[in-house]
């Protein structure tokens, strides 16, 4: 794969070939996506991928960690349809404790469980985590003054905070065609919802489960721990 010309081209852009292959599907592109909402953007990996697959779409990326947001802002230089926003996404506006992980994509508003640390030790440096205060906004509130084009794709990767993000996005989800959301089958964070909880919430918003883009396995047992689930508006 590393020698494949397409893989080399994408790697130079900071895009993994397997992620592009999974997302660059005819049925998904036929939805005519005009707006991408990237919730839990980290340093911009999904934003880069979305730009490659949906070259004309407006991309709004939301990230709460200041250092990750700084990298996110520079992830698509010169792109006039890329709009990074520094905020955590939740059910109401306010300020919450946020637990920064040694591996920044594993950071969360929820404390990391021991199962997570044991299965994925690279996400934790063994030190006690001191939470930082993070500004939290609802997705609906942040987008209220934005003129979004319909055919909206929402990607949610918020490490156990899925139900909180969904609760503050009722109007946005009402306009969206597809949601790609990371969901867990095991407790990686304290008090997090599992697959069936998030499934029920998405079902209540009129979405139907259509499969997964990827699965994360426990490195020792092979147990399916997480999946990037696809929900399409009925």
mmCIF file of C-alpha atoms in Angstrom:
data_model
loop_
_atom_site.group_PDB
_atom_site.id
_atom_site.type_symbol
_atom_site.label_atom_id
_atom_site.label_comp_id
_atom_site.label_asym_id
_atom_site.label_seq_id
_atom_site.Cartn_x
_atom_site.Cartn_y
_atom_site.Cartn_z
ATOM 1 C CA UNK A 1 0.000 0.000 0.000
ATOM 2 C CA UNK A 2 2.823 2.410 0.807
ATOM 3 C CA UNK A 3 4.085 2.174 -2.788
ATOM 4 C CA UNK A 4 0.668 2.781 -4.332
ATOM 5 C CA UNK A 5 0.747 6.218 -6.077
ATOM 6 C CA UNK A 6 -2.628 7.199 -4.593
ATOM 7 C CA UNK A 7 -1.493 6.221 -1.097
ATOM 8 C CA UNK A 8 1.705 8.248 -1.494
ATOM 9 C CA UNK A 9 -0.227 11.292 -2.743
ATOM 10 C CA UNK A 10 -2.646 11.136 0.172
ATOM 11 C CA UNK A 11 0.100 10.550 2.730
ATOM 12 C CA UNK A 12 1.774 13.766 1.595
ATOM 13 C CA UNK A 13 -1.461 15.539 2.477
ATOM 14 C CA UNK A 14 -1.606 13.862 5.893
ATOM 15 C CA UNK A 15 -4.418 11.488 4.889
ATOM 16 C CA UNK A 16 -4.380 7.743 5.522
ATOM 17 C CA UNK A 17 -5.237 5.761 2.420
ATOM 18 C CA UNK A 18 -7.476 3.317 4.292
ATOM 19 C CA UNK A 19 -9.557 6.194 5.698
ATOM 20 C CA UNK A 20 -9.935 7.690 2.225
ATOM 21 C CA UNK A 21 -10.876 4.308 0.780
ATOM 22 C CA UNK A 22 -13.573 3.828 3.429
ATOM 23 C CA UNK A 23 -15.143 7.278 2.989
ATOM 24 C CA UNK A 24 -14.757 7.667 -0.767
ATOM 25 C CA UNK A 25 -17.782 5.524 -1.616
ATOM 26 C CA UNK A 26 -20.196 6.186 -4.474
ATOM 27 C CA UNK A 27 -23.345 5.835 -2.355
ATOM 28 C CA UNK A 28 -22.057 8.406 0.116
ATOM 29 C CA UNK A 29 -20.875 10.857 -2.530
ATOM 30 C CA UNK A 30 -24.251 10.506 -4.277
ATOM 31 C CA UNK A 31 -25.848 12.149 -1.215
ATOM 32 C CA UNK A 32 -24.553 15.463 -2.543
ATOM 33 C CA UNK A 33 -22.916 16.586 0.700
ATOM 34 C CA UNK A 34 -22.567 20.384 0.780
ATOM 35 C CA UNK A 35 -21.687 20.854 4.465
ATOM 36 C CA UNK A 36 -19.474 18.815 6.803
ATOM 37 C CA UNK A 37 -19.636 19.304 10.582
ATOM 38 C CA UNK A 38 -16.515 17.869 12.208
ATOM 39 C CA UNK A 39 -17.250 17.561 15.947
ATOM 40 C CA UNK A 40 -14.142 16.600 17.899
ATOM 41 C CA UNK A 41 -11.712 17.671 15.191
ATOM 42 C CA UNK A 42 -8.429 17.279 17.100
ATOM 43 C CA UNK A 43 -5.662 18.462 14.741
ATOM 44 C CA UNK A 44 -7.648 18.276 11.498
ATOM 45 C CA UNK A 45 -7.211 14.737 10.179
ATOM 46 C CA UNK A 46 -10.904 14.338 9.339
ATOM 47 C CA UNK A 47 -11.079 17.849 7.895
ATOM 48 C CA UNK A 48 -8.317 16.940 5.436
ATOM 49 C CA UNK A 49 -10.063 13.689 4.576
ATOM 50 C CA UNK A 50 -13.418 15.416 4.102
ATOM 51 C CA UNK A 51 -11.873 18.013 1.819
ATOM 52 C CA UNK A 52 -10.423 15.240 -0.342
ATOM 53 C CA UNK A 53 -13.747 13.389 -0.626
ATOM 54 C CA UNK A 54 -16.050 16.452 -0.747
ATOM 55 C CA UNK A 55 -13.955 19.099 -2.523
ATOM 56 C CA UNK A 56 -16.736 21.718 -2.753
ATOM 57 C CA UNK A 57 -18.269 21.308 0.719
ATOM 58 C CA UNK A 58 -18.056 23.836 3.539
ATOM 59 C CA UNK A 59 -16.288 22.260 6.536
ATOM 60 C CA UNK A 60 -16.905 23.431 10.113
ATOM 61 C CA UNK A 61 -14.503 21.832 12.606
ATOM 62 C CA UNK A 62 -14.918 22.039 16.385
ATOM 63 C CA UNK A 63 -12.050 21.394 18.812
ATOM 64 C CA UNK A 64 -11.697 22.429 22.498
ATOM 65 C CA UNK A 65 -7.980 21.879 23.238
ATOM 66 C CA UNK A 66 -6.014 25.085 22.491
ATOM 67 C CA UNK A 67 -2.856 23.399 21.180
ATOM 68 C CA UNK A 68 -4.816 20.990 18.993
ATOM 69 C CA UNK A 69 -6.955 23.868 17.753
ATOM 70 C CA UNK A 70 -3.832 25.778 16.721
ATOM 71 C CA UNK A 71 -2.813 22.838 14.525
ATOM 72 C CA UNK A 72 -6.376 22.428 13.278
ATOM 73 C CA UNK A 73 -6.463 26.029 12.080
ATOM 74 C CA UNK A 74 -3.437 25.436 9.871
ATOM 75 C CA UNK A 75 -4.559 22.034 8.558
ATOM 76 C CA UNK A 76 -6.190 23.400 5.387
ATOM 77 C CA UNK A 77 -4.200 26.551 4.564
ATOM 78 C CA UNK A 78 -5.862 28.929 2.139
ATOM 79 C CA UNK A 79 -9.144 26.989 2.143
ATOM 80 C CA UNK A 80 -11.910 29.615 2.096
ATOM 81 C CA UNK A 81 -14.629 27.075 2.918
ATOM 82 C CA UNK A 82 -12.948 25.739 6.050
ATOM 83 C CA UNK A 83 -14.160 27.187 9.358
ATOM 84 C CA UNK A 84 -12.392 25.992 12.545
ATOM 85 C CA UNK A 85 -14.175 26.844 15.820
ATOM 86 C CA UNK A 86 -12.554 26.519 19.254
ATOM 87 C CA UNK A 87 -15.169 24.945 21.533
ATOM 88 C CA UNK A 88 -16.293 21.726 23.106
ATOM 89 C CA UNK A 89 -19.749 20.504 22.068
ATOM 90 C CA UNK A 90 -22.385 19.572 24.653
ATOM 91 C CA UNK A 91 -26.030 19.782 25.679
ATOM 92 C CA UNK A 92 -25.813 23.344 27.030
ATOM 93 C CA UNK A 93 -23.506 26.335 27.015
ATOM 94 C CA UNK A 94 -21.090 26.608 29.914
ATOM 95 C CA UNK A 95 -17.704 25.495 31.170
ATOM 96 C CA UNK A 96 -16.671 21.948 32.067
ATOM 97 C CA UNK A 97 -13.616 20.057 33.273
ATOM 98 C CA UNK A 98 -11.771 18.366 30.432
ATOM 99 C CA UNK A 99 -9.253 15.548 30.902
ATOM 100 C CA UNK A 100 -6.295 15.909 28.578
ATOM 101 C CA UNK A 101 -4.848 12.551 27.546
ATOM 102 C CA UNK A 102 -1.188 11.878 26.816
ATOM 103 C CA UNK A 103 -2.585 10.868 23.401
ATOM 104 C CA UNK A 104 -4.647 13.960 22.557
ATOM 105 C CA UNK A 105 -7.371 12.187 20.481
ATOM 106 C CA UNK A 106 -8.270 10.192 23.620
ATOM 107 C CA UNK A 107 -8.940 13.343 25.671
ATOM 108 C CA UNK A 108 -12.456 13.607 27.079
ATOM 109 C CA UNK A 109 -14.859 15.384 29.378
ATOM 110 C CA UNK A 110 -15.031 12.011 31.148
ATOM 111 C CA UNK A 111 -12.330 10.309 33.199
ATOM 112 C CA UNK A 112 -10.522 7.470 31.486
ATOM 113 C CA UNK A 113 -11.335 4.010 32.873
ATOM 114 C CA UNK A 114 -8.628 1.492 33.838
ATOM 115 C CA UNK A 115 -9.772 -0.799 31.017
ATOM 116 C CA UNK A 116 -8.846 1.942 28.532
ATOM 117 C CA UNK A 117 -5.415 2.463 30.110
ATOM 118 C CA UNK A 118 -4.662 -1.259 30.161
ATOM 119 C CA UNK A 119 -5.825 -1.930 26.591
ATOM 120 C CA UNK A 120 -4.250 1.196 25.079
ATOM 121 C CA UNK A 121 -1.332 2.201 27.321
ATOM 122 C CA UNK A 122 -0.029 4.632 24.691
ATOM 123 C CA UNK A 123 -2.933 6.937 25.563
ATOM 124 C CA UNK A 124 -1.834 7.366 29.183
ATOM 125 C CA UNK A 125 1.539 8.343 30.644
ATOM 126 C CA UNK A 126 0.865 6.886 34.103
ATOM 127 C CA UNK A 127 0.496 10.285 35.759
ATOM 128 C CA UNK A 128 -2.638 11.627 37.407
ATOM 129 C CA UNK A 129 -4.577 13.836 34.986
ATOM 130 C CA UNK A 130 -5.409 17.361 36.114
ATOM 131 C CA UNK A 131 -8.529 18.589 34.329
ATOM 132 C CA UNK A 132 -8.564 21.912 32.524
ATOM 133 C CA UNK A 133 -11.557 24.201 32.084
ATOM 134 C CA UNK A 134 -13.057 24.133 28.601
ATOM 135 C CA UNK A 135 -15.676 26.328 26.969
ATOM 136 C CA UNK A 136 -18.679 24.222 25.923
ATOM 137 C CA UNK A 137 -21.348 25.241 23.436
ATOM 138 C CA UNK A 138 -24.284 23.500 21.842
ATOM 139 C CA UNK A 139 -23.896 22.684 18.178
ATOM 140 C CA UNK A 140 -27.271 24.292 17.495
ATOM 141 C CA UNK A 141 -26.181 27.499 19.213
ATOM 142 C CA UNK A 142 -22.853 27.736 17.415
ATOM 143 C CA UNK A 143 -24.499 27.227 14.040
ATOM 144 C CA UNK A 144 -27.581 29.396 14.603
ATOM 145 C CA UNK A 145 -26.135 32.353 12.684
ATOM 146 C CA UNK A 146 -24.470 30.262 9.974
ATOM 147 C CA UNK A 147 -26.062 29.830 6.551
ATOM 148 C CA UNK A 148 -25.469 26.126 6.091
ATOM 149 C CA UNK A 149 -26.235 24.462 2.791
ATOM 150 C CA UNK A 150 -28.376 21.365 3.130
ATOM 151 C CA UNK A 151 -27.149 17.825 2.570
ATOM 152 C CA UNK A 152 -25.187 17.933 5.816
ATOM 153 C CA UNK A 153 -22.776 15.255 7.024
ATOM 154 C CA UNK A 154 -22.020 15.260 10.747
ATOM 155 C CA UNK A 155 -18.982 13.466 12.159
ATOM 156 C CA UNK A 156 -18.908 13.065 15.961
ATOM 157 C CA UNK A 157 -15.811 11.811 17.779
ATOM 158 C CA UNK A 158 -16.093 12.969 21.382
ATOM 159 C CA UNK A 159 -14.792 10.097 23.514
ATOM 160 C CA UNK A 160 -17.860 9.129 25.539
ATOM 161 C CA UNK A 161 -19.638 12.505 25.318
ATOM 162 C CA UNK A 162 -21.874 11.428 22.442
ATOM 163 C CA UNK A 163 -25.261 11.795 24.142
ATOM 164 C CA UNK A 164 -24.306 15.259 25.393
ATOM 165 C CA UNK A 165 -23.326 16.396 21.906
ATOM 166 C CA UNK A 166 -26.495 14.926 20.392
ATOM 167 C CA UNK A 167 -28.705 16.590 23.022
ATOM 168 C CA UNK A 168 -27.479 20.031 21.983
ATOM 169 C CA UNK A 169 -27.835 19.369 18.261
ATOM 170 C CA UNK A 170 -31.534 18.667 17.740
ATOM 171 C CA UNK A 171 -32.052 21.340 15.076
ATOM 172 C CA UNK A 172 -28.792 20.475 13.319
ATOM 173 C CA UNK A 173 -29.576 16.760 13.206
ATOM 174 C CA UNK A 174 -33.036 17.596 11.866
ATOM 175 C CA UNK A 175 -31.317 19.044 8.773
ATOM 176 C CA UNK A 176 -28.606 16.415 8.435
ATOM 177 C CA UNK A 177 -28.525 13.482 6.002
ATOM 178 C CA UNK A 178 -25.814 11.342 7.530
ATOM 179 C CA UNK A 179 -23.972 11.051 10.843
ATOM 180 C CA UNK A 180 -20.697 9.195 11.343
ATOM 181 C CA UNK A 181 -20.213 8.726 15.066
ATOM 182 C CA UNK A 182 -17.653 6.827 17.128
ATOM 183 C CA UNK A 183 -19.482 4.438 19.463
ATOM 184 C CA UNK A 184 -18.166 2.108 22.149
ATOM 185 C CA UNK A 185 -19.017 -1.470 23.114
ATOM 186 C CA UNK A 186 -16.892 -1.342 26.286
ATOM 187 C CA UNK A 187 -16.530 1.211 29.058
ATOM 188 C CA UNK A 188 -13.463 3.239 28.129
ATOM 189 C CA UNK A 189 -14.582 6.331 30.060
ATOM 190 C CA UNK A 190 -16.450 6.684 33.349
ATOM 191 C CA UNK A 191 -20.202 6.795 32.845
ATOM 192 C CA UNK A 192 -20.057 6.843 29.078
ATOM 193 C CA UNK A 193 -22.982 5.634 26.949
ATOM 194 C CA UNK A 194 -22.459 2.426 24.992
ATOM 195 C CA UNK A 195 -23.576 1.464 21.493
ATOM 196 C CA UNK A 196 -27.209 0.735 22.330
ATOM 197 C CA UNK A 197 -27.616 4.050 24.195
ATOM 198 C CA UNK A 198 -26.329 6.109 21.277
ATOM 199 C CA UNK A 199 -28.235 3.931 18.805
ATOM 200 C CA UNK A 200 -31.503 4.713 20.576
ATOM 201 C CA UNK A 201 -30.731 8.437 20.612
ATOM 202 C CA UNK A 202 -29.947 8.477 16.901
ATOM 203 C CA UNK A 203 -33.048 6.401 16.146
ATOM 204 C CA UNK A 204 -35.180 8.951 18.010
ATOM 205 C CA UNK A 205 -33.831 11.652 15.684
ATOM 206 C CA UNK A 206 -34.961 9.715 12.612
ATOM 207 C CA UNK A 207 -31.668 8.056 11.710
ATOM 208 C CA UNK A 208 -31.146 4.412 10.868
ATOM 209 C CA UNK A 209 -27.962 2.426 11.398
ATOM 210 C CA UNK A 210 -26.365 1.508 8.068
ATOM 211 C CA UNK A 211 -23.078 -0.111 9.102
ATOM 212 C CA UNK A 212 -19.578 0.948 10.083
ATOM 213 C CA UNK A 213 -16.536 2.486 8.460
ATOM 214 C CA UNK A 214 -13.996 1.049 10.875
ATOM 215 C CA UNK A 215 -13.637 -0.939 14.088
ATOM 216 C CA UNK A 216 -11.064 -0.679 16.855
ATOM 217 C CA UNK A 217 -10.025 -3.968 18.423
ATOM 218 C CA UNK A 218 -8.570 -4.749 21.819
ATOM 219 C CA UNK A 219 -4.891 -5.406 20.988
ATOM 220 C CA UNK A 220 -4.650 -8.500 23.199
ATOM 221 C CA UNK A 221 -8.048 -10.189 22.943
ATOM 222 C CA UNK A 222 -9.310 -8.993 19.551
ATOM 223 C CA UNK A 223 -12.572 -7.838 21.180
ATOM 224 C CA UNK A 224 -14.369 -5.092 19.227
ATOM 225 C CA UNK A 225 -14.093 -2.048 21.470
ATOM 226 C CA UNK A 226 -15.273 0.822 19.265
ATOM 227 C CA UNK A 227 -16.715 1.443 15.823
ATOM 228 C CA UNK A 228 -17.260 4.417 13.529
ATOM 229 C CA UNK A 229 -20.971 3.886 12.983
ATOM 230 C CA UNK A 230 -22.931 5.264 10.038
ATOM 231 C CA UNK A 231 -26.466 6.611 10.533
ATOM 232 C CA UNK A 232 -28.546 7.820 7.585
ATOM 233 C CA UNK A 233 -31.737 9.873 7.831
ATOM 234 C CA UNK A 234 -34.733 7.672 7.115
#
